[in-house]
Tab-separated table of C-alpha atoms in Angstrom:
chain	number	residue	atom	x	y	z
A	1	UNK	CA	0.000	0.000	0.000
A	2	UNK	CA	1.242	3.745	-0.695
A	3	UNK	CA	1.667	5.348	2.101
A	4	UNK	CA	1.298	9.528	2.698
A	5	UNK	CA	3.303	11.082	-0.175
A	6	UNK	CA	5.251	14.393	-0.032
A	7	UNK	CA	7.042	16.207	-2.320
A	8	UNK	CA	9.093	18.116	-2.609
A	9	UNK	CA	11.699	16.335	0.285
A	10	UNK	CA	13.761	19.162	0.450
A	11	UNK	CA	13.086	22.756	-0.659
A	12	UNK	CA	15.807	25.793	-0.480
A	13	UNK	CA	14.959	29.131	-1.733
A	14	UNK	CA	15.555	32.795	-0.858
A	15	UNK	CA	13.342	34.560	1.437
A	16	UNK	CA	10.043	36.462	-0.500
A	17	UNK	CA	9.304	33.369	-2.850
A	18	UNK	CA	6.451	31.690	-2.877
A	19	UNK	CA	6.875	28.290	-1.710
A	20	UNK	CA	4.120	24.937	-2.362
A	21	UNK	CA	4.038	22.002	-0.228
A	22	UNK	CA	2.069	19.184	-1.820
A	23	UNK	CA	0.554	16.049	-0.141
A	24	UNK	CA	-1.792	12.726	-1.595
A	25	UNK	CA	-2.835	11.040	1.624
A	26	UNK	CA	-3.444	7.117	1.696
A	27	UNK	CA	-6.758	6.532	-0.482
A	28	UNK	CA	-10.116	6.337	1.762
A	29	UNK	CA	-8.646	8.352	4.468
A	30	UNK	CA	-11.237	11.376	5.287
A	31	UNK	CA	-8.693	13.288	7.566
A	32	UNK	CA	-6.093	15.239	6.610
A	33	UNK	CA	-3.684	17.452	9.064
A	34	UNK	CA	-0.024	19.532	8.177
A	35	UNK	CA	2.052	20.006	10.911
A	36	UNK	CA	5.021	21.857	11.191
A	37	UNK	CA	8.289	20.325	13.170
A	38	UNK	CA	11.084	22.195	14.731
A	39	UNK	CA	13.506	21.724	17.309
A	40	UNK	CA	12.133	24.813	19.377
A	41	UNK	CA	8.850	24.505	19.337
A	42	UNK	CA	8.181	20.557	18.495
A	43	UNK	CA	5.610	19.464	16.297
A	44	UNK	CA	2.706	22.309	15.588
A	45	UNK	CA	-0.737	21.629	14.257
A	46	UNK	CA	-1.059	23.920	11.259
A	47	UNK	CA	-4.222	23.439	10.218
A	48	UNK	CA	-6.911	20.125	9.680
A	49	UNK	CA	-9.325	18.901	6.856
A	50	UNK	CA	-12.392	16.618	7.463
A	51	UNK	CA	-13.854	15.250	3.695
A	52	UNK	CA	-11.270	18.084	2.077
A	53	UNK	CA	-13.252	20.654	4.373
A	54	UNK	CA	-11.025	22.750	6.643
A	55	UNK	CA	-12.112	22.075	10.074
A	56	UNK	CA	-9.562	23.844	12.308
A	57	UNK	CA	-7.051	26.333	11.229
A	58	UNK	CA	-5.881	28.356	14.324
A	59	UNK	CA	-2.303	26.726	13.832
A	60	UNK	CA	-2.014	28.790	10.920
A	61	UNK	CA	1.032	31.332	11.832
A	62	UNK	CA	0.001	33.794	10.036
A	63	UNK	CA	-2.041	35.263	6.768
A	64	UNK	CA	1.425	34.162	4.350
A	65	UNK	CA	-0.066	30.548	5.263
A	66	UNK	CA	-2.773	29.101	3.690
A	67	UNK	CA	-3.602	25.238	2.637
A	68	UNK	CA	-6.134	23.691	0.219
A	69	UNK	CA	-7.824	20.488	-0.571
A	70	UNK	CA	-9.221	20.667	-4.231
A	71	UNK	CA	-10.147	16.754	-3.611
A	72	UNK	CA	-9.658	13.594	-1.366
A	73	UNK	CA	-6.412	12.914	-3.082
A	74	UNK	CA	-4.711	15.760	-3.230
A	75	UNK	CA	-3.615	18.736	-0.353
A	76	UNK	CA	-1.381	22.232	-0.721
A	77	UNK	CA	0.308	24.407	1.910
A	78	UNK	CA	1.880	27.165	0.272
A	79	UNK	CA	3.733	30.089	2.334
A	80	UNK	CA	3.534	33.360	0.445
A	81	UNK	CA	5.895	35.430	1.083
A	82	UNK	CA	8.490	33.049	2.497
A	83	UNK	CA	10.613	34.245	5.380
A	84	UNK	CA	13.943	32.228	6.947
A	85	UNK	CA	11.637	31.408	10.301
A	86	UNK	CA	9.317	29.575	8.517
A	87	UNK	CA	12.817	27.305	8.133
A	88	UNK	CA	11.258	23.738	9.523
A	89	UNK	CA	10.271	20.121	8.420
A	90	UNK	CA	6.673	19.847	7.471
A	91	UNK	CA	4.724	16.795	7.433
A	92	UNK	CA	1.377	16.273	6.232
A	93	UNK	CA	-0.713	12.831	7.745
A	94	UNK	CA	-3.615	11.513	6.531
A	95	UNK	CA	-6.173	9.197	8.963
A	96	UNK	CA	-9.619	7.583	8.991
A	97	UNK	CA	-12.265	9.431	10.963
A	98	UNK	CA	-15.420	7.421	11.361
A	99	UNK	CA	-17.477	8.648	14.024
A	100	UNK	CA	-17.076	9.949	17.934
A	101	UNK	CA	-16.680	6.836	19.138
A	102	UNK	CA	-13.870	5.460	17.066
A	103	UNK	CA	-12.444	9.348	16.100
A	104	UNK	CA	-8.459	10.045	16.844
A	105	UNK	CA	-7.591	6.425	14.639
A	106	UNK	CA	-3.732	6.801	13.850
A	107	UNK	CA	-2.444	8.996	11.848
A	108	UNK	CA	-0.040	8.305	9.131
A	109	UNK	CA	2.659	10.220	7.972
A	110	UNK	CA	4.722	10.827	4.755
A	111	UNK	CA	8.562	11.040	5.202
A	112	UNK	CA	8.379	15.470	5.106
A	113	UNK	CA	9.358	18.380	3.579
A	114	UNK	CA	12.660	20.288	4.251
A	115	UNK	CA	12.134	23.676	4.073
A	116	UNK	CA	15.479	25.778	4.251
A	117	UNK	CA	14.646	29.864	3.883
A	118	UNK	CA	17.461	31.647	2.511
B	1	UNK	CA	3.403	24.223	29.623
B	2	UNK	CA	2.469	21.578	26.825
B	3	UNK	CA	-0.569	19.685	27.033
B	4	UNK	CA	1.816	16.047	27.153
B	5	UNK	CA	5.024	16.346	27.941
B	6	UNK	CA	7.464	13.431	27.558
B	7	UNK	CA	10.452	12.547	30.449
B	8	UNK	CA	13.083	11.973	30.075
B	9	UNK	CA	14.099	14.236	27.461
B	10	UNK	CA	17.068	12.044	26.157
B	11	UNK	CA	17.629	8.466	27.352
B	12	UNK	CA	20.765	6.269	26.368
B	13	UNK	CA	20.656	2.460	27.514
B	14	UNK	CA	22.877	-0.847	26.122
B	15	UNK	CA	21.155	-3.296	23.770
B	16	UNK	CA	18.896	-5.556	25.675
B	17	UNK	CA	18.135	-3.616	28.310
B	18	UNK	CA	14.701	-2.143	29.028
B	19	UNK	CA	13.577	1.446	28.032
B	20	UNK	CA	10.969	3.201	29.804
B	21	UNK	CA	9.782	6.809	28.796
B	22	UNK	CA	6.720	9.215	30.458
B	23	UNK	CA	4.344	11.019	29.598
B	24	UNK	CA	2.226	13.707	31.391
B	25	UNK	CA	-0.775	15.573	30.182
B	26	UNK	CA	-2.809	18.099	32.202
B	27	UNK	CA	-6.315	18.163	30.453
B	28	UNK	CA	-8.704	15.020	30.419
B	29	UNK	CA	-8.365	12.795	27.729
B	30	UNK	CA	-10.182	10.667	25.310
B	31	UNK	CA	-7.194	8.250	24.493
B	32	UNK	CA	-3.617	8.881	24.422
B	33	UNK	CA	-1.458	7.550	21.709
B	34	UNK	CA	2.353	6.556	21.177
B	35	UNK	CA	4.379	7.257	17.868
B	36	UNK	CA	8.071	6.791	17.134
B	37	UNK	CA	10.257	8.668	14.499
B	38	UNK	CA	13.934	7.734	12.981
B	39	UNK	CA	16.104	10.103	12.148
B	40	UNK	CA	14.352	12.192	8.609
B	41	UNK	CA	11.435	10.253	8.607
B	42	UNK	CA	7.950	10.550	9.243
B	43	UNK	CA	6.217	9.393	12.709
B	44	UNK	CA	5.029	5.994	12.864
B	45	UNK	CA	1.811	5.131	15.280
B	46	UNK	CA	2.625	2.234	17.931
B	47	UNK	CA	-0.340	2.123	19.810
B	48	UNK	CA	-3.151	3.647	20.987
B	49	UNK	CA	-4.732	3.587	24.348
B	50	UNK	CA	-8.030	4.492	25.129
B	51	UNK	CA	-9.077	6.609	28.708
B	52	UNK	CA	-11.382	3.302	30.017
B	53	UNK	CA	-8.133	1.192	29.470
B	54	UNK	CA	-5.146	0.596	31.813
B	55	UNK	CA	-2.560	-1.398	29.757
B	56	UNK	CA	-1.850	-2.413	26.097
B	57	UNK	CA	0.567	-5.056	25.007
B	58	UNK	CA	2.101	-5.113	20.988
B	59	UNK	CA	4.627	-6.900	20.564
B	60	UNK	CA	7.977	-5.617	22.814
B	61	UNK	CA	6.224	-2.927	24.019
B	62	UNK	CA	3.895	-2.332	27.227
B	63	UNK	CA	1.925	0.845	27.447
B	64	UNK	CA	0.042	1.638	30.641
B	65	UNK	CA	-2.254	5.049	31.509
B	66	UNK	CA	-3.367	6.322	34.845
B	67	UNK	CA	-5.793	8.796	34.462
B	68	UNK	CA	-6.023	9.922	38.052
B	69	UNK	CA	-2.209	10.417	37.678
B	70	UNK	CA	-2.663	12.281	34.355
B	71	UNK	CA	0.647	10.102	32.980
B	72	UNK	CA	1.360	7.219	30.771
B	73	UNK	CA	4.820	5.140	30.571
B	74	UNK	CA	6.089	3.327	27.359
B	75	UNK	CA	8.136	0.294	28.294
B	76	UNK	CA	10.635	-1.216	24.982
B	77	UNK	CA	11.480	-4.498	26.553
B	78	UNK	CA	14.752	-6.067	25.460
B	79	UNK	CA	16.008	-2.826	23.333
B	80	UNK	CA	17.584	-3.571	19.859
B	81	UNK	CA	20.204	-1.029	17.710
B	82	UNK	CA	16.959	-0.523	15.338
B	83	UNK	CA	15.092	1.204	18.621
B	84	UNK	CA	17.457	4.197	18.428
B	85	UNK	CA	14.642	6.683	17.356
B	86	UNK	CA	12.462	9.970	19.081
B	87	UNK	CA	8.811	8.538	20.612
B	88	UNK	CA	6.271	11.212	20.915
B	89	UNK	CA	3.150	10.917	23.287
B	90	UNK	CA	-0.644	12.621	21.585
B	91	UNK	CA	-3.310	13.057	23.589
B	92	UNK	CA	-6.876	13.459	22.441
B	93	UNK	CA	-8.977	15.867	24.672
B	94	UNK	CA	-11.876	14.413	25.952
B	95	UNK	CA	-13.764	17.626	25.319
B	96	UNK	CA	-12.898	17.708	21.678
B	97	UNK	CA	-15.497	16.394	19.225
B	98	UNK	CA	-12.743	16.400	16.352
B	99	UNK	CA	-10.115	14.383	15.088
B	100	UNK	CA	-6.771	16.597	16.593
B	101	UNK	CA	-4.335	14.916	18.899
B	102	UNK	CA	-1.751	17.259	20.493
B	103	UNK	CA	1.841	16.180	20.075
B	104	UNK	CA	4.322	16.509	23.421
B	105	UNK	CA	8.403	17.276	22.685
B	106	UNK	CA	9.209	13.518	22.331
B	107	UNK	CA	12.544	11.559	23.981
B	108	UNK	CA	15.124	10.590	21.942
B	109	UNK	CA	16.539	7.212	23.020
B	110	UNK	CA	19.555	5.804	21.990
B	111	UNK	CA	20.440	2.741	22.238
B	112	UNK	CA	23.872	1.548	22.612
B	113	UNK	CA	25.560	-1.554	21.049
């Protein structure tokens, strides 16, 4: 089985580009979430899709973030204007939410973007 | 503070020993779950334990919760070269009706041949 699938794995560009994050989660999985990993601050919710709606985005650092999800297969973070502290590994995971009894199943997670802001 | 927080921090045992790493949370939970990540990799789920449960088994691994305690403990029995990785604690809040878990810090453990 595929698993969560990121790309690019490592990004480096100068600070004011646009940068985009892609992400296909495993197929049937209804949940989608990016998170943001550094060694200050951990891993950060960024924001959270439920059947490609966005459910919570308070993660979100600021208005140069936003994220889509066009369809069930397919999910975009793009920072715009980049700046070098938005330097970090970002992970998008994918998981199966099926009601409020059996909600929080695991998550799974692709292998990560390296984002390097010049 | 964090919502889970993981203790120790770092942890470096020999091969074969046992491994045992915390985790404290401070709000009520709906389950609480256990993931490990290698070095440039993604996390990988180990188990999940839910708030009416006390212990889970899988495999090498022992996971107990104590809810009046607000903690859980993660017990590698036997530790190999190929446990050398960070393990991260998530706790669900009870009084979420979503599907978020919040991630602590992690320890890394190394384990040493």
């Amino acid at each position: 089985d595929a698993g969560v699938i990121q790309s690019p794995r490592h990004e480096v560009t100068e600070m004011g580009q646009e940068v985009t994050l892609r992400c296909k989660p495993i197929s049937g999985h209804n949940s989608l979430f990016w998170y943001r990993q550094t060694m200050m601050r951990g891993l950060e919710l960024l924001i959270y899709f439920n059947n490609n709606v966005p459910i919570d985005d308070s993660g979100m650092p600021e208005d140069r973030f936003s994220a889509k999800m066009p369809n069930a297969s397919f999910s975009t973070l793009k920072i715009q204007p980049s700046e070098p502290r938005d330097s970090a590994v970002y992970f998008c995971a994918s998981s199966n939410f099926g009601d409020l009894d059996r909600r929080n199943q695991p998550q799974h997670f692709g292998d990560g973007t390296r984002l390097s802001i010049l | 503070s964090q919502q889970g927080e993981e203790d120790p921090q770092a942890l470096s045992i020999q091969e074969g020993e046992n491994a045992t790493m915390n985790c404290s949370y401070k709000t009520s939970i709906n389950n609480l779950q256990w993931y490990r990540q290698n070095s440039g990799r993604g996390l990988v789920h180990l188990i999940l334990i839910r708030s009416n449960e006390r212990e889970k088994h899988s495999g090498r691994l022992r996971v107990t919760l104590d809810t009046s305690k607000k903690s859980s403990s993660l017990l590698i029995t036997a530790s190999r070269a190929a446990d050398t990785a960070s393990y991260f604690c998530a706790t669900a809040l009870e009084m979420n009706r979503d599907d978020k878990i919040i991630f602590g810090k992690g320890t890394r453990l190394h384990i040493l041949p």
